[in-house]
Amino acid sequence: MDASPVTPGELLCLGSSLAFSGLFYYLYRKKARVVACIQEAPKLQVDDELPAVVSATDGRCLPYVALEGKETLHIFFSLPSHYHEGLQGVIQKLLLKEHRLIWNSLARSWSESERVLSEQVYTVPFLLASPDTPAHGFRDLLGQYLSGEKPKGILETEEILRVGAGLTGIGELALHPDGSLHLQPPAQGGEYFLCLGDWQTVLAELESARGLWKGAAILCAAAGLAVLLHALCRAYRRARLKQQSEDKEPDSEEAGDGGPEDSCVICLTRPRECVLLSCGHICCCFRCFQALPARLCPICRGPIDRVVPLYQA
């Protein structure tokens, strides 16, 4: 039974590379579409003419725009910082983490781990505007080493979007009946962004991610192609060796049909050339007869009195 041209390991590698290549290509195409949409989106500034621009469009809505407001945020009310007096914001994130040290018996050392105890996010409505100008005792330490775990501390962090920060929003810009403009996720599908900095920064990050997924897709596809070529080359070599062995079999059979009966029983290559007397056996060539260590017939082990040349007509 012929062996399969592709081994199970190669088949697994080939399938994995094709699957990952398809996944990475999908992510690359997704990022490429987002980059293309952002590049084609109108770049607008928040000013007094913006409502007139939106109202002049069909449906009083721009499907996809990049809207920039710098330094000033007009807000209805703000969120005070828990740690900095006088610091106001519109988006606030409070994160409470517990840090612990875990004893690793294999490495014989403490490794750090963390656990999120609570996470709270607060937001308030805001408008983009144009720029205007402990010590431990012995009992605690003993218990920690016996349990293999000891607390390191509790960290509470606060992230806040300050009043006056520069923002870039990319999405659908709609003019509501009350005359207010709203930047919202696109109704026709697409990415919605609200980030610090300008739209070039967002575009650069997306292009970097697109290049990363493209490179990963090409790498996985190349790996799968290499595995496939290796399997095909091995199958070709096996087929070539099999064909060569099949071509040699008739020659060996022809040589075997006429060789064993007429060849020398000692060297098996040269023909039989002499008759051994007095037993009369014809079994060897004259060179092998001369090389016999004792004058005994190779067939019957009888003494050899004389040798007569054999002539075949």
Short mmCIF file of C-alpha atoms in Angstrom, two decimals:
data_model
loop_
_atom_site.label_atom_id
_atom_site.label_comp_id
_atom_site.label_asym_id
_atom_site.label_seq_id
_atom_site.Cartn_x
_atom_site.Cartn_y
_atom_site.Cartn_z
CA MET A 1 0.00 0.00 0.00
CA ASP A 2 1.48 3.35 -1.04
CA ALA A 3 2.10 5.89 1.71
CA SER A 4 0.09 9.09 1.67
CA PRO A 5 1.94 11.99 -0.01
CA VAL A 6 1.05 14.29 2.92
CA THR A 7 1.72 13.25 6.52
CA PRO A 8 -0.79 14.07 9.28
CA GLY A 9 1.62 16.64 10.74
CA GLU A 10 2.02 18.37 7.39
CA LEU A 11 -1.74 18.25 6.85
CA LEU A 12 -2.27 19.90 10.25
CA CYS A 13 0.32 22.59 9.49
CA LEU A 14 -1.19 23.20 6.07
CA GLY A 15 -4.72 23.51 7.43
CA SER A 16 -3.62 25.77 10.29
CA SER A 17 -1.64 28.04 8.00
CA LEU A 18 -4.56 28.35 5.58
CA ALA A 19 -7.00 29.06 8.43
CA PHE A 20 -4.78 31.70 10.03
CA SER A 21 -3.97 33.19 6.64
CA GLY A 22 -7.68 33.56 5.89
CA LEU A 23 -8.34 35.09 9.31
CA PHE A 24 -5.48 37.57 9.02
CA TYR A 25 -6.51 38.48 5.48
CA TYR A 26 -10.05 39.16 6.70
CA LEU A 27 -8.71 41.46 9.44
CA TYR A 28 -6.44 43.15 6.92
CA ARG A 29 -9.33 43.79 4.54
CA LYS A 30 -11.45 45.10 7.41
CA LYS A 31 -8.75 47.57 8.45
CA ALA A 32 -8.15 48.52 4.82
CA ARG A 33 -11.85 49.40 4.39
CA VAL A 34 -11.78 51.53 7.54
CA VAL A 35 -8.63 53.33 6.35
CA ALA A 36 -10.20 53.98 2.95
CA CYS A 37 -13.37 55.37 4.57
CA ILE A 38 -11.38 57.69 6.84
CA GLN A 39 -9.24 58.90 3.94
CA GLU A 40 -12.36 59.70 1.89
CA ALA A 41 -14.31 61.24 4.80
CA PRO A 42 -14.61 65.06 4.80
CA LYS A 43 -12.44 66.76 7.43
CA LEU A 44 -14.52 69.41 9.22
CA GLN A 45 -13.90 71.89 12.01
CA VAL A 46 -16.48 72.90 14.59
CA ASP A 47 -17.58 76.41 13.66
CA ASP A 48 -20.72 78.46 13.08
CA GLU A 49 -21.03 77.32 9.45
CA LEU A 50 -21.16 73.60 10.28
CA PRO A 51 -24.99 73.41 10.81
CA ALA A 52 -25.57 75.05 7.41
CA VAL A 53 -23.24 72.54 5.74
CA VAL A 54 -25.10 69.58 7.27
CA SER A 55 -28.56 70.99 6.54
CA ALA A 56 -27.69 71.35 2.85
CA THR A 57 -27.10 67.59 2.50
CA ASP A 58 -29.69 64.90 1.73
CA GLY A 59 -31.49 63.85 4.87
CA ARG A 60 -29.67 66.55 6.84
CA CYS A 61 -26.95 63.99 7.59
CA LEU A 62 -23.34 63.38 6.57
CA PRO A 63 -22.79 59.59 6.50
CA TYR A 64 -19.12 59.71 7.51
CA VAL A 65 -17.02 62.70 8.59
CA ALA A 66 -13.95 63.47 10.68
CA LEU A 67 -14.82 66.21 13.16
CA GLU A 68 -12.12 67.96 15.17
CA GLY A 69 -12.49 70.20 18.21
CA LYS A 70 -9.47 71.44 20.08
CA GLU A 71 -8.74 72.55 23.59
CA THR A 72 -12.27 73.57 24.58
CA LEU A 73 -15.20 71.39 25.60
CA HIS A 74 -18.53 73.07 26.28
CA ILE A 75 -20.32 70.88 28.80
CA PHE A 76 -23.64 70.80 30.59
CA PHE A 77 -22.00 69.70 33.84
CA SER A 78 -18.66 68.11 34.65
CA LEU A 79 -17.25 65.25 36.70
CA PRO A 80 -14.87 66.25 39.49
CA SER A 81 -11.67 64.26 39.96
CA HIS A 82 -11.39 62.17 43.11
CA TYR A 83 -7.70 62.90 43.56
CA HIS A 84 -7.02 66.35 42.06
CA GLU A 85 -8.92 69.28 43.45
CA GLY A 86 -10.25 71.59 40.76
CA LEU A 87 -9.78 69.04 37.93
CA GLN A 88 -12.96 68.61 35.88
CA GLY A 89 -13.77 66.09 33.18
CA VAL A 90 -16.54 64.58 31.06
CA ILE A 91 -15.45 60.93 30.95
CA GLN A 92 -14.15 59.33 34.12
CA LYS A 93 -12.96 55.76 34.67
CA LEU A 94 -12.17 54.43 38.15
CA LEU A 95 -10.31 51.13 38.35
CA LEU A 96 -9.52 49.31 41.59
CA LYS A 97 -6.93 46.51 41.37
CA GLU A 98 -5.53 44.16 43.97
CA HIS A 99 -1.90 43.14 43.53
CA ARG A 100 -0.74 39.86 45.01
CA LEU A 101 2.48 37.84 45.12
CA ILE A 102 2.08 34.12 44.30
CA TRP A 103 4.76 31.65 45.39
CA ASN A 104 6.11 29.59 42.49
CA SER A 105 7.45 26.36 43.97
CA LEU A 106 9.11 25.36 40.70
CA ALA A 107 11.05 28.61 40.24
CA ARG A 108 11.39 29.11 44.01
CA SER A 109 10.36 32.75 43.73
CA TRP A 110 7.37 35.07 44.10
CA SER A 111 5.48 36.09 40.97
CA GLU A 112 3.16 39.07 40.81
CA SER A 113 -0.51 38.82 39.84
CA GLU A 114 -3.32 41.33 39.83
CA ARG A 115 -7.11 41.13 40.09
CA VAL A 116 -9.65 43.81 39.20
CA LEU A 117 -11.87 44.46 42.18
CA SER A 118 -14.10 47.09 40.61
CA GLU A 119 -14.34 49.15 37.45
CA GLN A 120 -16.60 52.18 37.12
CA VAL A 121 -17.04 54.48 34.13
CA TYR A 122 -18.92 57.79 34.31
CA THR A 123 -19.79 60.03 31.38
CA VAL A 124 -21.72 63.25 30.88
CA PRO A 125 -23.00 64.79 27.63
CA PHE A 126 -20.60 67.29 26.09
CA LEU A 127 -20.23 69.40 22.98
CA LEU A 128 -17.22 69.87 20.77
CA ALA A 129 -16.40 73.52 20.26
CA SER A 130 -13.96 75.45 18.13
CA PRO A 131 -10.73 76.48 19.86
CA ASP A 132 -10.87 79.72 21.89
CA THR A 133 -7.33 79.97 23.34
CA PRO A 134 2.00 48.24 55.53
CA ALA A 135 4.23 46.31 57.76
CA HIS A 136 3.46 42.58 58.52
CA GLY A 137 4.02 40.62 61.71
CA PHE A 138 5.67 37.21 62.08
CA ARG A 139 2.31 35.42 62.17
CA ASP A 140 1.24 37.08 58.89
CA LEU A 141 4.53 36.23 57.17
CA LEU A 142 4.33 32.59 58.33
CA GLY A 143 0.76 32.28 57.08
CA GLN A 144 1.67 33.80 53.73
CA TYR A 145 4.55 31.37 53.15
CA LEU A 146 2.41 28.42 54.16
CA SER A 147 -0.42 29.47 51.85
CA GLY A 148 1.93 30.52 49.04
CA GLU A 149 0.18 33.86 48.60
CA LYS A 150 0.56 37.27 50.17
CA PRO A 151 -1.01 40.65 49.38
CA LYS A 152 1.21 43.29 47.87
CA GLY A 153 -1.20 46.21 47.81
CA ILE A 154 -4.36 47.68 46.33
CA LEU A 155 -4.08 50.17 43.49
CA GLU A 156 -6.91 52.49 42.54
CA THR A 157 -6.46 54.39 39.28
CA GLU A 158 -8.49 57.15 37.74
CA GLU A 159 -8.67 58.00 34.05
CA ILE A 160 -10.46 61.20 33.14
CA LEU A 161 -11.02 63.20 29.98
CA ARG A 162 -10.23 66.71 31.06
CA VAL A 163 -12.19 69.77 30.13
CA GLY A 164 -10.17 71.48 27.43
CA ALA A 165 -8.72 68.33 25.84
CA GLY A 166 -8.50 68.06 22.06
CA LEU A 167 -10.77 65.42 20.52
CA THR A 168 -11.36 63.92 17.10
CA GLY A 169 -14.65 62.21 16.35
CA ILE A 170 -15.17 60.11 13.22
CA GLY A 171 -18.67 58.92 12.44
CA GLU A 172 -22.05 60.03 11.18
CA LEU A 173 -22.92 63.71 11.68
CA ALA A 174 -26.67 64.40 11.82
CA LEU A 175 -28.62 67.63 12.29
CA HIS A 176 -31.59 67.10 14.62
CA PRO A 177 -34.85 69.08 14.30
CA ASP A 178 -33.93 71.21 17.33
CA GLY A 179 -30.89 72.46 15.39
CA SER A 180 -28.28 70.49 17.36
CA LEU A 181 -25.57 68.45 15.67
CA HIS A 182 -24.95 64.89 16.85
CA LEU A 183 -21.92 62.76 16.01
CA GLN A 184 -23.01 59.12 16.25
CA PRO A 185 -22.10 55.62 15.02
CA PRO A 186 -22.81 55.27 11.26
CA ALA A 187 -26.20 53.78 10.49
CA GLN A 188 -24.84 52.15 7.30
CA GLY A 189 -22.06 50.39 9.16
CA GLY A 190 -18.53 51.49 9.75
CA GLU A 191 -16.14 52.25 12.57
CA TYR A 192 -16.93 54.98 15.08
CA PHE A 193 -14.00 56.79 16.71
CA LEU A 194 -13.72 59.28 19.54
CA CYS A 195 -10.11 59.79 20.49
CA LEU A 196 -7.51 62.30 21.53
CA GLY A 197 -5.40 63.93 18.86
CA ASP A 198 -6.17 64.59 15.19
CA TRP A 199 -7.46 62.30 12.47
CA GLN A 200 -3.97 61.76 11.02
CA THR A 201 -3.01 59.98 14.26
CA VAL A 202 -6.04 57.68 13.99
CA LEU A 203 -5.25 57.02 10.34
CA ALA A 204 -1.61 56.22 11.11
CA GLU A 205 -2.59 53.70 13.81
CA LEU A 206 -5.08 51.99 11.51
CA GLU A 207 -2.54 51.82 8.67
CA SER A 208 -0.03 50.26 11.05
CA ALA A 209 -2.59 47.62 12.11
CA ARG A 210 -3.48 47.01 8.46
CA GLY A 211 0.18 46.42 7.59
CA LEU A 212 0.56 44.06 10.55
CA TRP A 213 -2.39 41.87 9.51
CA LYS A 214 -1.23 41.90 5.89
CA GLY A 215 2.24 40.71 6.86
CA ALA A 216 0.80 38.00 9.10
CA ALA A 217 -1.48 36.77 6.29
CA ILE A 218 1.43 36.66 3.81
CA LEU A 219 3.63 34.83 6.33
CA CYS A 220 1.00 32.17 7.05
CA ALA A 221 0.26 31.72 3.35
CA ALA A 222 3.99 31.32 2.63
CA ALA A 223 4.28 28.72 5.40
CA GLY A 224 1.36 26.73 3.97
CA LEU A 225 2.82 26.94 0.47
CA ALA A 226 6.21 25.73 1.76
CA VAL A 227 4.56 22.70 3.43
CA LEU A 228 2.62 21.91 0.26
CA LEU A 229 5.72 22.18 -1.96
CA HIS A 230 7.68 19.96 0.44
CA ALA A 231 4.96 17.29 0.29
CA LEU A 232 4.77 17.49 -3.51
CA CYS A 233 8.56 17.20 -3.88
CA ARG A 234 8.60 14.14 -1.61
CA ALA A 235 5.75 12.54 -3.56
CA TYR A 236 7.61 13.24 -6.83
CA ARG A 237 10.79 11.62 -5.51
CA ARG A 238 8.86 8.56 -4.36
CA ALA A 239 7.15 8.20 -7.73
CA ARG A 240 10.47 8.57 -9.54
CA LEU A 241 12.17 5.92 -7.37
CA LYS A 242 9.22 3.58 -7.88
CA GLN A 243 9.39 4.04 -11.64
CA GLN A 244 13.13 3.38 -11.64
CA SER A 245 12.69 0.19 -9.61
CA GLU A 246 9.95 -1.00 -12.00
CA ASP A 247 12.23 -0.33 -14.97
CA LYS A 248 15.06 -2.39 -13.41
CA GLU A 249 12.90 -5.42 -12.53
CA PRO A 250 12.65 -6.85 -16.13
CA ASP A 251 16.42 -6.59 -16.60
CA SER A 252 17.08 -8.46 -13.37
CA GLU A 253 14.53 -11.12 -14.32
CA GLU A 254 16.15 -11.61 -17.73
CA ALA A 255 19.54 -11.83 -16.12
CA GLY A 256 18.20 -14.33 -13.60
CA ASP A 257 16.67 -16.57 -16.31
CA GLY A 258 19.95 -17.34 -18.02
CA GLY A 259 22.48 -16.70 -15.28
CA PRO A 260 22.25 -19.18 -12.39
CA GLU A 261 22.46 -22.40 -14.47
CA ASP A 262 25.52 -21.45 -16.54
CA SER A 263 27.47 -19.25 -14.11
CA CYS A 264 30.27 -20.33 -11.82
CA VAL A 265 29.04 -21.60 -8.46
CA ILE A 266 31.89 -19.75 -6.71
CA CYS A 267 31.94 -16.23 -8.23
CA LEU A 268 28.45 -16.41 -9.81
CA THR A 269 29.57 -14.03 -12.57
CA ARG A 270 31.76 -15.85 -15.10
CA PRO A 271 30.56 -18.89 -17.07
CA ARG A 272 31.60 -22.46 -16.25
CA GLU A 273 34.78 -23.29 -18.21
CA CYS A 274 36.19 -26.63 -16.98
CA VAL A 275 35.29 -30.25 -16.17
CA LEU A 276 36.62 -31.65 -12.90
CA LEU A 277 37.79 -35.26 -13.11
CA SER A 278 37.38 -37.88 -11.91
CA CYS A 279 33.96 -36.78 -10.48
CA GLY A 280 33.00 -35.09 -13.78
CA HIS A 281 31.30 -32.00 -12.27
CA ILE A 282 31.10 -28.87 -14.42
CA CYS A 283 30.67 -26.17 -11.77
CA CYS A 284 33.28 -23.39 -11.90
CA CYS A 285 35.39 -21.15 -14.10
CA PHE A 286 39.10 -21.74 -14.60
CA ARG A 287 40.09 -18.68 -12.48
CA CYS A 288 38.08 -19.88 -9.48
CA PHE A 289 39.53 -23.40 -9.93
CA GLN A 290 43.04 -21.95 -9.68
CA ALA A 291 42.06 -20.07 -6.54
CA LEU A 292 40.76 -23.17 -4.70
CA PRO A 293 42.66 -23.60 -1.39
CA ALA A 294 42.51 -27.41 -1.77
CA ARG A 295 42.12 -29.63 -4.83
CA LEU A 296 38.63 -30.70 -3.87
CA CYS A 297 35.44 -30.44 -5.97
CA PRO A 298 33.16 -27.63 -4.70
CA ILE A 299 30.12 -29.86 -5.29
CA CYS A 300 30.98 -33.34 -3.98
CA ARG A 301 34.22 -32.53 -2.09
CA GLY A 302 35.95 -35.34 -3.99
CA PRO A 303 39.64 -35.15 -4.98
CA ILE A 304 40.41 -33.53 -8.34
CA ASP A 305 42.82 -35.60 -10.46
CA ARG A 306 42.87 -33.39 -13.49
CA VAL A 307 40.94 -30.60 -15.24
CA VAL A 308 39.64 -30.66 -18.80
CA PRO A 309 38.58 -27.40 -20.59
CA LEU A 310 34.90 -27.19 -21.51
CA TYR A 311 33.98 -26.10 -25.03
CA GLN A 312 30.35 -25.22 -25.67
CA ALA A 313 29.26 -25.16 -29.31
#
